[in-house]
């Protein structure tokens, strides 16, 4: 099981204010080597307000689906959630995974139990966790 200590912050972007929650990990080469694939699930929603935060109903569905996925992939040691960014009528959930194939299979299996979800998924190799390191630097951690 991964540490569950988080930091939070916000920053302005061309989409408005983005709220970020990032997980604090002990930085170890073993962890980087074990989870070399960065997988981002982007969730589009209608949102409300000038910063495009989700409605209560959208937030409830997003939270339920993503918590379900995160519980499964972390319990099976397939991936770990590193950050959540929200604002501008979308949310980004950033995972580091062992492999794209294993993560894709669990995403499909998990989300098959939900109505069709407004998501897009992208993946890239980031064996040094450069995106995560940049996030920490952005927030002075």
mmCIF file of N, CA and C in Angstrom:
data_model
loop_
_atom_site.group_PDB
_atom_site.id
_atom_site.type_symbol
_atom_site.label_atom_id
_atom_site.label_comp_id
_atom_site.label_asym_id
_atom_site.label_seq_id
_atom_site.Cartn_x
_atom_site.Cartn_y
_atom_site.Cartn_z
ATOM 1 N N UNK A 1 0.855 -1.182 0.000
ATOM 2 C CA UNK A 1 0.000 0.000 0.000
ATOM 3 C C UNK A 1 0.895 1.238 0.000
ATOM 4 N N UNK A 2 0.510 2.223 -0.760
ATOM 5 C CA UNK A 2 1.276 3.451 -0.897
ATOM 6 C C UNK A 2 0.979 4.417 0.245
ATOM 7 N N UNK A 3 1.946 5.313 0.481
ATOM 8 C CA UNK A 3 1.699 6.391 1.437
ATOM 9 C C UNK A 3 0.492 7.181 0.976
ATOM 10 N N UNK A 4 -0.219 7.739 1.912
ATOM 11 C CA UNK A 4 -1.413 8.487 1.561
ATOM 12 C C UNK A 4 -1.317 9.922 2.066
ATOM 13 N N UNK A 5 -0.114 10.487 1.999
ATOM 14 C CA UNK A 5 0.099 11.873 2.384
ATOM 15 C C UNK A 5 0.067 12.723 1.118
ATOM 16 N N UNK A 6 -0.708 13.802 1.163
ATOM 17 C CA UNK A 6 -0.937 14.624 -0.021
ATOM 18 C C UNK A 6 -0.597 16.085 0.247
ATOM 19 N N UNK A 7 -0.314 16.818 -0.829
ATOM 20 C CA UNK A 7 -0.224 18.272 -0.761
ATOM 21 C C UNK A 7 -1.281 18.827 -1.705
ATOM 22 N N UNK A 8 -1.645 20.071 -1.508
ATOM 23 C CA UNK A 8 -2.639 20.709 -2.372
ATOM 24 C C UNK A 8 -2.188 22.122 -2.693
ATOM 25 N N UNK A 9 -2.594 22.579 -3.854
ATOM 26 C CA UNK A 9 -2.278 23.936 -4.268
ATOM 27 C C UNK A 9 -3.110 24.312 -5.472
ATOM 28 N N UNK A 10 -2.969 25.545 -5.890
ATOM 29 C CA UNK A 10 -3.691 25.989 -7.078
ATOM 30 C C UNK A 10 -2.772 26.847 -7.925
ATOM 31 N N UNK A 11 -3.112 26.926 -9.191
ATOM 32 C CA UNK A 11 -2.366 27.778 -10.110
ATOM 33 C C UNK A 11 -3.291 28.236 -11.221
ATOM 34 N N UNK A 12 -2.990 29.402 -11.762
ATOM 35 C CA UNK A 12 -3.772 29.926 -12.871
ATOM 36 C C UNK A 12 -3.274 29.329 -14.172
ATOM 37 N N UNK A 13 -4.207 29.106 -15.087
ATOM 38 C CA UNK A 13 -3.861 28.592 -16.410
ATOM 39 C C UNK A 13 -4.801 29.226 -17.420
ATOM 40 N N UNK A 14 -4.615 28.889 -18.684
ATOM 41 C CA UNK A 14 -5.523 29.412 -19.709
ATOM 42 C C UNK A 14 -6.933 28.844 -19.547
ATOM 43 N N UNK A 15 -7.103 27.815 -18.739
ATOM 44 C CA UNK A 15 -8.420 27.237 -18.450
ATOM 45 C C UNK A 15 -9.052 27.849 -17.199
ATOM 46 N N UNK A 16 -8.352 28.755 -16.543
ATOM 47 C CA UNK A 16 -8.805 29.307 -15.267
ATOM 48 C C UNK A 16 -7.956 28.739 -14.150
ATOM 49 N N UNK A 17 -8.465 28.805 -12.951
ATOM 50 C CA UNK A 17 -7.719 28.284 -11.811
ATOM 51 C C UNK A 17 -7.811 26.761 -11.776
ATOM 52 N N UNK A 18 -6.665 26.123 -11.628
ATOM 53 C CA UNK A 18 -6.584 24.664 -11.535
ATOM 54 C C UNK A 18 -6.176 24.302 -10.107
ATOM 55 N N UNK A 19 -6.969 23.450 -9.486
ATOM 56 C CA UNK A 19 -6.667 22.942 -8.145
ATOM 57 C C UNK A 19 -5.923 21.621 -8.318
ATOM 58 N N UNK A 20 -4.799 21.490 -7.636
ATOM 59 C CA UNK A 20 -3.985 20.278 -7.738
ATOM 60 C C UNK A 20 -3.829 19.645 -6.365
ATOM 61 N N UNK A 21 -4.008 18.330 -6.350
ATOM 62 C CA UNK A 21 -3.656 17.528 -5.174
ATOM 63 C C UNK A 21 -2.613 16.534 -5.643
ATOM 64 N N UNK A 22 -1.476 16.525 -4.988
ATOM 65 C CA UNK A 22 -0.405 15.615 -5.362
ATOM 66 C C UNK A 22 -0.013 14.753 -4.183
ATOM 67 N N UNK A 23 0.397 13.564 -4.492
ATOM 68 C CA UNK A 23 0.783 12.614 -3.450
ATOM 69 C C UNK A 23 2.265 12.777 -3.149
ATOM 70 N N UNK A 24 2.602 12.682 -1.896
ATOM 71 C CA UNK A 24 3.999 12.759 -1.486
ATOM 72 C C UNK A 24 4.552 11.346 -1.348
ATOM 73 N N UNK A 25 5.599 11.071 -2.096
ATOM 74 C CA UNK A 25 6.243 9.758 -2.068
ATOM 75 C C UNK A 25 7.678 9.915 -1.616
ATOM 76 N N UNK A 26 8.194 8.882 -0.974
ATOM 77 C CA UNK A 26 9.628 8.804 -0.774
ATOM 78 C C UNK A 26 10.219 8.561 -2.161
ATOM 79 N N UNK A 27 11.148 9.397 -2.539
ATOM 80 C CA UNK A 27 11.701 9.295 -3.893
ATOM 81 C C UNK A 27 12.758 8.195 -3.923
ATOM 82 N N UNK A 28 12.416 7.066 -4.482
ATOM 83 C CA UNK A 28 13.374 5.975 -4.568
ATOM 84 C C UNK A 28 13.474 5.492 -6.006
ATOM 85 N N UNK A 29 14.672 5.140 -6.405
ATOM 86 C CA UNK A 29 14.874 4.644 -7.764
ATOM 87 C C UNK A 29 14.069 3.376 -8.000
ATOM 88 N N UNK A 30 13.919 2.552 -6.964
ATOM 89 C CA UNK A 30 13.144 1.319 -7.106
ATOM 90 C C UNK A 30 11.698 1.637 -7.484
ATOM 91 N N UNK A 31 11.119 2.643 -6.843
ATOM 92 C CA UNK A 31 9.745 3.025 -7.161
ATOM 93 C C UNK A 31 9.660 3.526 -8.598
ATOM 94 N N UNK A 32 10.607 4.369 -9.001
ATOM 95 C CA UNK A 32 10.601 4.879 -10.370
ATOM 96 C C UNK A 32 10.703 3.722 -11.362
ATOM 97 N N UNK A 33 11.610 2.798 -11.093
ATOM 98 C CA UNK A 33 11.820 1.666 -12.002
ATOM 99 C C UNK A 33 10.599 0.754 -12.074
ATOM 100 N N UNK A 34 9.878 0.615 -10.971
ATOM 101 C CA UNK A 34 8.728 -0.289 -10.924
ATOM 102 C C UNK A 34 7.519 0.234 -11.683
ATOM 103 N N UNK A 35 7.401 1.545 -11.807
ATOM 104 C CA UNK A 35 6.227 2.163 -12.430
ATOM 105 C C UNK A 35 6.676 3.180 -13.483
ATOM 106 N N UNK A 36 7.175 2.720 -14.630
ATOM 107 C CA UNK A 36 7.764 3.639 -15.613
ATOM 108 C C UNK A 36 6.782 4.330 -16.560
ATOM 109 N N UNK A 37 5.531 3.912 -16.562
ATOM 110 C CA UNK A 37 4.568 4.463 -17.520
ATOM 111 C C UNK A 37 3.657 5.493 -16.847
ATOM 112 N N UNK A 38 3.612 6.686 -17.419
ATOM 113 C CA UNK A 38 2.710 7.737 -16.921
ATOM 114 C C UNK A 38 1.399 7.622 -17.690
ATOM 115 N N UNK A 39 0.316 7.419 -16.963
ATOM 116 C CA UNK A 39 -1.004 7.270 -17.585
ATOM 117 C C UNK A 39 -1.908 8.360 -17.032
ATOM 118 N N UNK A 40 -2.502 9.105 -17.957
ATOM 119 C CA UNK A 40 -3.378 10.208 -17.568
ATOM 120 C C UNK A 40 -4.791 9.917 -18.037
ATOM 121 N N UNK A 41 -5.717 9.997 -17.110
ATOM 122 C CA UNK A 41 -7.135 9.869 -17.441
ATOM 123 C C UNK A 41 -7.730 11.260 -17.310
ATOM 124 N N UNK A 42 -8.201 11.787 -18.434
ATOM 125 C CA UNK A 42 -8.792 13.121 -18.442
ATOM 126 C C UNK A 42 -10.303 12.982 -18.508
ATOM 127 N N UNK A 43 -10.961 13.613 -17.581
ATOM 128 C CA UNK A 43 -12.405 13.506 -17.421
ATOM 129 C C UNK A 43 -13.014 14.856 -17.748
ATOM 130 N N UNK A 44 -13.858 14.924 -18.778
ATOM 131 C CA UNK A 44 -14.552 16.162 -19.159
ATOM 132 C C UNK A 44 -15.893 16.225 -18.438
ATOM 133 N N UNK A 45 -16.255 17.406 -17.960
ATOM 134 C CA UNK A 45 -17.568 17.584 -17.347
ATOM 135 C C UNK A 45 -18.090 18.982 -17.665
ATOM 136 N N UNK A 46 -19.382 19.205 -17.444
ATOM 137 C CA UNK A 46 -19.997 20.511 -17.744
ATOM 138 C C UNK A 46 -19.519 21.572 -16.774
ATOM 139 N N UNK A 47 -19.508 21.256 -15.511
ATOM 140 C CA UNK A 47 -18.984 22.166 -14.506
ATOM 141 C C UNK A 47 -19.843 23.387 -14.244
ATOM 142 N N UNK A 48 -19.420 24.134 -13.232
ATOM 143 C CA UNK A 48 -20.104 25.371 -12.843
ATOM 144 C C UNK A 48 -19.062 26.412 -12.436
ATOM 145 N N UNK A 49 -19.465 27.661 -12.469
ATOM 146 C CA UNK A 49 -18.597 28.738 -11.996
ATOM 147 C C UNK A 49 -17.517 29.105 -12.987
ATOM 148 N N UNK A 50 -16.844 30.195 -12.680
ATOM 149 C CA UNK A 50 -15.830 30.716 -13.600
ATOM 150 C C UNK A 50 -14.606 29.822 -13.732
ATOM 151 N N UNK A 51 -14.346 28.985 -12.737
ATOM 152 C CA UNK A 51 -13.192 28.086 -12.812
ATOM 153 C C UNK A 51 -13.547 26.688 -13.298
ATOM 154 N N UNK A 52 -14.827 26.461 -13.631
ATOM 155 C CA UNK A 52 -15.223 25.184 -14.211
ATOM 156 C C UNK A 52 -15.068 23.993 -13.294
ATOM 157 N N UNK A 53 -15.475 24.149 -12.047
ATOM 158 C CA UNK A 53 -15.451 23.014 -11.126
ATOM 159 C C UNK A 53 -16.683 22.145 -11.377
ATOM 160 N N UNK A 54 -16.600 20.853 -11.053
ATOM 161 C CA UNK A 54 -17.733 19.963 -11.342
ATOM 162 C C UNK A 54 -18.951 20.275 -10.475
ATOM 163 N N UNK A 55 -20.126 19.946 -11.015
ATOM 164 C CA UNK A 55 -21.342 20.026 -10.208
ATOM 165 C C UNK A 55 -21.257 18.940 -9.134
ATOM 166 N N UNK A 56 -22.130 19.004 -8.148
ATOM 167 C CA UNK A 56 -22.121 17.981 -7.094
ATOM 168 C C UNK A 56 -22.322 16.587 -7.682
ATOM 169 N N UNK A 57 -23.240 16.472 -8.640
ATOM 170 C CA UNK A 57 -23.516 15.171 -9.258
ATOM 171 C C UNK A 57 -22.301 14.678 -10.048
ATOM 172 N N UNK A 58 -21.665 15.580 -10.807
ATOM 173 C CA UNK A 58 -20.467 15.200 -11.567
ATOM 174 C C UNK A 58 -19.338 14.804 -10.625
ATOM 175 N N UNK A 59 -19.164 15.560 -9.559
ATOM 176 C CA UNK A 59 -18.100 15.259 -8.596
ATOM 177 C C UNK A 59 -18.324 13.902 -7.938
ATOM 178 N N UNK A 60 -19.571 13.594 -7.629
ATOM 179 C CA UNK A 60 -19.892 12.314 -6.993
ATOM 180 C C UNK A 60 -19.553 11.139 -7.911
ATOM 181 N N UNK A 61 -19.943 11.229 -9.183
ATOM 182 C CA UNK A 61 -19.648 10.150 -10.130
ATOM 183 C C UNK A 61 -18.145 10.031 -10.370
ATOM 184 N N UNK A 62 -17.488 11.172 -10.576
ATOM 185 C CA UNK A 62 -16.045 11.170 -10.806
ATOM 186 C C UNK A 62 -15.321 10.534 -9.627
ATOM 187 N N UNK A 63 -15.656 10.974 -8.440
ATOM 188 C CA UNK A 63 -15.003 10.461 -7.234
ATOM 189 C C UNK A 63 -15.236 8.957 -7.066
ATOM 190 N N UNK A 64 -16.467 8.520 -7.268
ATOM 191 C CA UNK A 64 -16.778 7.097 -7.104
ATOM 192 C C UNK A 64 -16.009 6.242 -8.120
ATOM 193 N N UNK A 65 -16.044 6.633 -9.388
ATOM 194 C CA UNK A 65 -15.367 5.851 -10.432
ATOM 195 C C UNK A 65 -13.856 5.836 -10.226
ATOM 196 N N UNK A 66 -13.281 6.996 -9.954
ATOM 197 C CA UNK A 66 -11.827 7.067 -9.841
ATOM 198 C C UNK A 66 -11.326 6.444 -8.537
ATOM 199 N N UNK A 67 -12.075 6.574 -7.454
ATOM 200 C CA UNK A 67 -11.683 5.896 -6.211
ATOM 201 C C UNK A 67 -11.738 4.383 -6.379
ATOM 202 N N UNK A 68 -12.752 3.910 -7.099
ATOM 203 C CA UNK A 68 -12.865 2.473 -7.360
ATOM 204 C C UNK A 68 -11.652 1.992 -8.150
ATOM 205 N N UNK A 69 -11.317 2.711 -9.227
ATOM 206 C CA UNK A 69 -10.159 2.332 -10.042
ATOM 207 C C UNK A 69 -8.874 2.381 -9.220
ATOM 208 N N UNK A 70 -8.674 3.461 -8.495
ATOM 209 C CA UNK A 70 -7.442 3.618 -7.716
ATOM 210 C C UNK A 70 -7.294 2.505 -6.683
ATOM 211 N N UNK A 71 -8.363 2.178 -5.990
ATOM 212 C CA UNK A 71 -8.308 1.087 -5.008
ATOM 213 C C UNK A 71 -7.869 -0.221 -5.658
ATOM 214 N N UNK A 72 -8.405 -0.509 -6.831
ATOM 215 C CA UNK A 72 -8.086 -1.774 -7.509
ATOM 216 C C UNK A 72 -6.643 -1.796 -7.992
ATOM 217 N N UNK A 73 -6.214 -0.754 -8.722
ATOM 218 C CA UNK A 73 -4.864 -0.789 -9.302
ATOM 219 C C UNK A 73 -3.786 -0.726 -8.231
ATOM 220 N N UNK A 74 -4.055 -0.024 -7.131
ATOM 221 C CA UNK A 74 -3.050 0.027 -6.067
ATOM 222 C C UNK A 74 -3.022 -1.269 -5.264
ATOM 223 N N UNK A 75 -4.167 -1.854 -5.015
ATOM 224 C CA UNK A 75 -4.207 -3.130 -4.290
ATOM 225 C C UNK A 75 -3.492 -4.227 -5.087
ATOM 226 N N UNK A 76 -3.649 -4.211 -6.410
ATOM 227 C CA UNK A 76 -3.002 -5.211 -7.264
ATOM 228 C C UNK A 76 -1.572 -4.825 -7.636
ATOM 229 N N UNK A 77 -1.111 -3.675 -7.142
ATOM 230 C CA UNK A 77 0.244 -3.182 -7.398
ATOM 231 C C UNK A 77 0.522 -3.019 -8.898
ATOM 232 N N UNK A 78 -0.483 -2.541 -9.631
ATOM 233 C CA UNK A 78 -0.367 -2.297 -11.070
ATOM 234 C C UNK A 78 0.005 -0.844 -11.337
ATOM 235 N N UNK A 79 -0.513 0.069 -10.515
ATOM 236 C CA UNK A 79 -0.258 1.498 -10.705
ATOM 237 C C UNK A 79 -0.484 2.232 -9.393
ATOM 238 N N UNK A 80 0.009 3.479 -9.351
ATOM 239 C CA UNK A 80 -0.238 4.339 -8.202
ATOM 240 C C UNK A 80 -0.676 5.714 -8.701
ATOM 241 N N UNK A 81 -1.646 6.263 -8.021
ATOM 242 C CA UNK A 81 -2.135 7.600 -8.343
ATOM 243 C C UNK A 81 -1.151 8.610 -7.775
ATOM 244 N N UNK A 82 -0.659 9.521 -8.628
ATOM 245 C CA UNK A 82 0.315 10.506 -8.157
ATOM 246 C C UNK A 82 -0.264 11.904 -8.024
ATOM 247 N N UNK A 83 -1.274 12.249 -8.846
ATOM 248 C CA UNK A 83 -1.812 13.610 -8.781
ATOM 249 C C UNK A 83 -3.205 13.676 -9.381
ATOM 250 N N UNK A 84 -3.948 14.668 -8.908
ATOM 251 C CA UNK A 84 -5.265 14.986 -9.456
ATOM 252 C C UNK A 84 -5.281 16.492 -9.691
ATOM 253 N N UNK A 85 -5.650 16.896 -10.901
ATOM 254 C CA UNK A 85 -5.771 18.311 -11.247
ATOM 255 C C UNK A 85 -7.228 18.537 -11.631
ATOM 256 N N UNK A 86 -7.820 19.629 -11.155
ATOM 257 C CA UNK A 86 -9.228 19.867 -11.445
ATOM 258 C C UNK A 86 -9.470 21.346 -11.712
ATOM 259 N N UNK A 87 -10.241 21.617 -12.768
ATOM 260 C CA UNK A 87 -10.624 22.976 -13.131
ATOM 261 C C UNK A 87 -10.787 23.071 -14.634
ATOM 262 N N UNK A 88 -11.381 24.152 -15.105
ATOM 263 C CA UNK A 88 -11.542 24.311 -16.549
ATOM 264 C C UNK A 88 -12.450 23.266 -17.166
ATOM 265 N N UNK A 89 -13.426 22.796 -16.419
ATOM 266 C CA UNK A 89 -14.393 21.785 -16.876
ATOM 267 C C UNK A 89 -13.758 20.430 -17.165
ATOM 268 N N UNK A 90 -12.692 20.131 -16.460
ATOM 269 C CA UNK A 90 -12.077 18.810 -16.604
ATOM 270 C C UNK A 90 -11.268 18.455 -15.366
ATOM 271 N N UNK A 91 -11.012 17.188 -15.248
ATOM 272 C CA UNK A 91 -10.145 16.689 -14.181
ATOM 273 C C UNK A 91 -9.136 15.745 -14.823
ATOM 274 N N UNK A 92 -7.905 15.802 -14.341
ATOM 275 C CA UNK A 92 -6.852 14.911 -14.818
ATOM 276 C C UNK A 92 -6.400 14.067 -13.644
ATOM 277 N N UNK A 93 -6.376 12.769 -13.853
ATOM 278 C CA UNK A 93 -5.900 11.828 -12.843
ATOM 279 C C UNK A 93 -4.627 11.209 -13.402
ATOM 280 N N UNK A 94 -3.514 11.403 -12.712
ATOM 281 C CA UNK A 94 -2.215 10.958 -13.215
ATOM 282 C C UNK A 94 -1.738 9.768 -12.390
ATOM 283 N N UNK A 95 -1.501 8.675 -13.091
ATOM 284 C CA UNK A 95 -1.013 7.443 -12.480
ATOM 285 C C UNK A 95 0.367 7.116 -13.043
ATOM 286 N N UNK A 96 1.146 6.391 -12.273
ATOM 287 C CA UNK A 96 2.349 5.745 -12.786
ATOM 288 C C UNK A 96 2.097 4.248 -12.691
ATOM 289 N N UNK A 97 2.311 3.552 -13.814
ATOM 290 C CA UNK A 97 1.919 2.145 -13.920
ATOM 291 C C UNK A 97 3.092 1.262 -14.324
ATOM 292 N N UNK A 98 2.939 -0.022 -14.015
ATOM 293 C CA UNK A 98 3.935 -1.012 -14.441
ATOM 294 C C UNK A 98 3.924 -1.176 -15.955
ATOM 295 N N UNK A 99 2.709 -1.257 -16.518
ATOM 296 C CA UNK A 99 2.598 -1.415 -17.971
ATOM 297 C C UNK A 99 1.273 -0.840 -18.451
ATOM 298 N N UNK A 100 1.267 -0.418 -19.689
ATOM 299 C CA UNK A 100 0.043 0.113 -20.297
ATOM 300 C C UNK A 100 -0.999 -0.988 -20.408
ATOM 301 N N UNK A 101 -0.586 -2.174 -20.820
ATOM 302 C CA UNK A 101 -1.538 -3.271 -21.024
ATOM 303 C C UNK A 101 -2.264 -3.654 -19.739
ATOM 304 N N UNK A 102 -1.520 -3.803 -18.646
ATOM 305 C CA UNK A 102 -2.153 -4.163 -17.367
ATOM 306 C C UNK A 102 -3.106 -3.067 -16.898
ATOM 307 N N UNK A 103 -2.666 -1.828 -17.024
ATOM 308 C CA UNK A 103 -3.512 -0.714 -16.585
ATOM 309 C C UNK A 103 -4.753 -0.602 -17.464
ATOM 310 N N UNK A 104 -4.587 -0.745 -18.769
ATOM 311 C CA UNK A 104 -5.733 -0.671 -19.692
ATOM 312 C C UNK A 104 -6.765 -1.740 -19.373
ATOM 313 N N UNK A 105 -6.290 -2.941 -19.099
ATOM 314 C CA UNK A 105 -7.215 -4.035 -18.780
ATOM 315 C C UNK A 105 -8.028 -3.714 -17.526
ATOM 316 N N UNK A 106 -7.374 -3.176 -16.502
ATOM 317 C CA UNK A 106 -8.100 -2.853 -15.271
ATOM 318 C C UNK A 106 -9.018 -1.645 -15.440
ATOM 319 N N UNK A 107 -8.621 -0.680 -16.255
ATOM 320 C CA UNK A 107 -9.507 0.455 -16.542
ATOM 321 C C UNK A 107 -10.776 -0.059 -17.209
ATOM 322 N N UNK A 108 -10.606 -0.879 -18.247
ATOM 323 C CA UNK A 108 -11.776 -1.411 -18.960
ATOM 324 C C UNK A 108 -12.658 -2.261 -18.050
ATOM 325 N N UNK A 109 -12.038 -3.120 -17.278
ATOM 326 C CA UNK A 109 -12.790 -3.996 -16.370
ATOM 327 C C UNK A 109 -13.551 -3.177 -15.324
ATOM 328 N N UNK A 110 -12.898 -2.182 -14.757
ATOM 329 C CA UNK A 110 -13.516 -1.360 -13.710
ATOM 330 C C UNK A 110 -14.626 -0.478 -14.264
ATOM 331 N N UNK A 111 -14.335 0.231 -15.341
ATOM 332 C CA UNK A 111 -15.307 1.189 -15.871
ATOM 333 C C UNK A 111 -16.451 0.518 -16.613
ATOM 334 N N UNK A 112 -16.330 -0.769 -16.886
ATOM 335 C CA UNK A 112 -17.418 -1.526 -17.501
ATOM 336 C C UNK A 112 -18.648 -1.566 -16.585
ATOM 337 N N UNK A 113 -18.441 -1.332 -15.296
ATOM 338 C CA UNK A 113 -19.535 -1.369 -14.318
ATOM 339 C C UNK A 113 -20.198 -0.004 -14.124
ATOM 340 N N UNK A 114 -19.785 0.978 -14.903
ATOM 341 C CA UNK A 114 -20.326 2.332 -14.821
ATOM 342 C C UNK A 114 -21.002 2.680 -16.140
ATOM 343 N N UNK A 115 -21.869 3.708 -16.131
ATOM 344 C CA UNK A 115 -22.391 4.187 -17.416
ATOM 345 C C UNK A 115 -21.212 4.725 -18.236
ATOM 346 N N UNK A 116 -21.422 4.938 -19.523
ATOM 347 C CA UNK A 116 -20.344 5.464 -20.370
ATOM 348 C C UNK A 116 -19.799 6.748 -19.750
ATOM 349 N N UNK A 117 -18.477 6.792 -19.567
ATOM 350 C CA UNK A 117 -17.841 7.909 -18.884
ATOM 351 C C UNK A 117 -17.170 8.845 -19.888
ATOM 352 N N UNK A 118 -17.202 10.155 -19.631
ATOM 353 C CA UNK A 118 -16.617 11.136 -20.548
ATOM 354 C C UNK A 118 -15.111 11.285 -20.335
ATOM 355 N N UNK A 119 -14.363 10.233 -20.658
ATOM 356 C CA UNK A 119 -12.924 10.248 -20.385
ATOM 357 C C UNK A 119 -12.108 10.049 -21.655
ATOM 358 N N UNK A 120 -10.872 10.520 -21.575
ATOM 359 C CA UNK A 120 -9.846 10.233 -22.569
ATOM 360 C C UNK A 120 -8.632 9.744 -21.791
ATOM 361 N N UNK A 121 -7.900 8.815 -22.395
ATOM 362 C CA UNK A 121 -6.755 8.226 -21.706
ATOM 363 C C UNK A 121 -5.523 8.383 -22.580
ATOM 364 N N UNK A 122 -4.437 8.803 -21.964
ATOM 365 C CA UNK A 122 -3.169 8.922 -22.669
ATOM 366 C C UNK A 122 -2.074 8.267 -21.845
ATOM 367 N N UNK A 123 -1.023 7.843 -22.516
ATOM 368 C CA UNK A 123 0.086 7.193 -21.814
ATOM 369 C C UNK A 123 1.402 7.568 -22.472
ATOM 370 N N UNK A 124 2.421 7.673 -21.653
ATOM 371 C CA UNK A 124 3.763 7.949 -22.144
ATOM 372 C C UNK A 124 4.773 7.337 -21.177
ATOM 373 N N UNK A 125 5.931 7.009 -21.693
ATOM 374 C CA UNK A 125 6.977 6.493 -20.815
ATOM 375 C C UNK A 125 7.598 7.667 -20.064
ATOM 376 N N UNK A 126 7.692 7.542 -18.759
ATOM 377 C CA UNK A 126 8.285 8.570 -17.899
ATOM 378 C C UNK A 126 8.986 7.855 -16.745
ATOM 379 N N UNK A 127 10.006 7.079 -17.105
ATOM 380 C CA UNK A 127 10.683 6.216 -16.135
ATOM 381 C C UNK A 127 11.340 6.991 -14.995
ATOM 382 N N UNK A 128 11.698 8.233 -15.229
ATOM 383 C CA UNK A 128 12.310 9.048 -14.175
ATOM 384 C C UNK A 128 11.290 9.898 -13.426
ATOM 385 N N UNK A 129 10.019 9.726 -13.770
ATOM 386 C CA UNK A 129 8.935 10.481 -13.140
ATOM 387 C C UNK A 129 9.168 11.984 -13.299
ATOM 388 N N UNK A 130 9.583 12.384 -14.476
ATOM 389 C CA UNK A 130 9.887 13.792 -14.745
ATOM 390 C C UNK A 130 8.677 14.685 -14.531
ATOM 391 N N UNK A 131 7.500 14.228 -14.956
ATOM 392 C CA UNK A 131 6.286 15.020 -14.765
ATOM 393 C C UNK A 131 6.011 15.225 -13.277
ATOM 394 N N UNK A 132 6.159 14.180 -12.511
ATOM 395 C CA UNK A 132 5.940 14.265 -11.065
ATOM 396 C C UNK A 132 6.967 15.197 -10.414
ATOM 397 N N UNK A 133 8.226 15.059 -10.817
ATOM 398 C CA UNK A 133 9.284 15.922 -10.271
ATOM 399 C C UNK A 133 8.996 17.392 -10.583
ATOM 400 N N UNK A 134 8.514 17.652 -11.797
ATOM 401 C CA UNK A 134 8.161 19.012 -12.202
ATOM 402 C C UNK A 134 7.008 19.554 -11.359
ATOM 403 N N UNK A 135 6.042 18.696 -11.072
ATOM 404 C CA UNK A 135 4.911 19.090 -10.235
ATOM 405 C C UNK A 135 5.390 19.502 -8.843
ATOM 406 N N UNK A 136 6.267 18.715 -8.256
ATOM 407 C CA UNK A 136 6.804 19.054 -6.938
ATOM 408 C C UNK A 136 7.522 20.399 -6.975
ATOM 409 N N UNK A 137 8.305 20.600 -8.012
ATOM 410 C CA UNK A 137 9.050 21.850 -8.156
ATOM 411 C C UNK A 137 8.104 23.043 -8.292
ATOM 412 N N UNK A 138 7.033 22.868 -9.075
ATOM 413 C CA UNK A 138 6.048 23.936 -9.271
ATOM 414 C C UNK A 138 5.481 24.413 -7.941
ATOM 415 N N UNK A 139 5.264 23.480 -7.030
ATOM 416 C CA UNK A 139 4.670 23.827 -5.742
ATOM 417 C C UNK A 139 5.710 23.973 -4.625
ATOM 418 N N UNK A 140 6.982 24.035 -4.995
ATOM 419 C CA UNK A 140 8.039 24.292 -4.020
ATOM 420 C C UNK A 140 8.278 23.180 -3.031
ATOM 421 N N UNK A 141 8.070 21.946 -3.483
ATOM 422 C CA UNK A 141 8.246 20.786 -2.596
ATOM 423 C C UNK A 141 9.525 20.053 -2.954
#
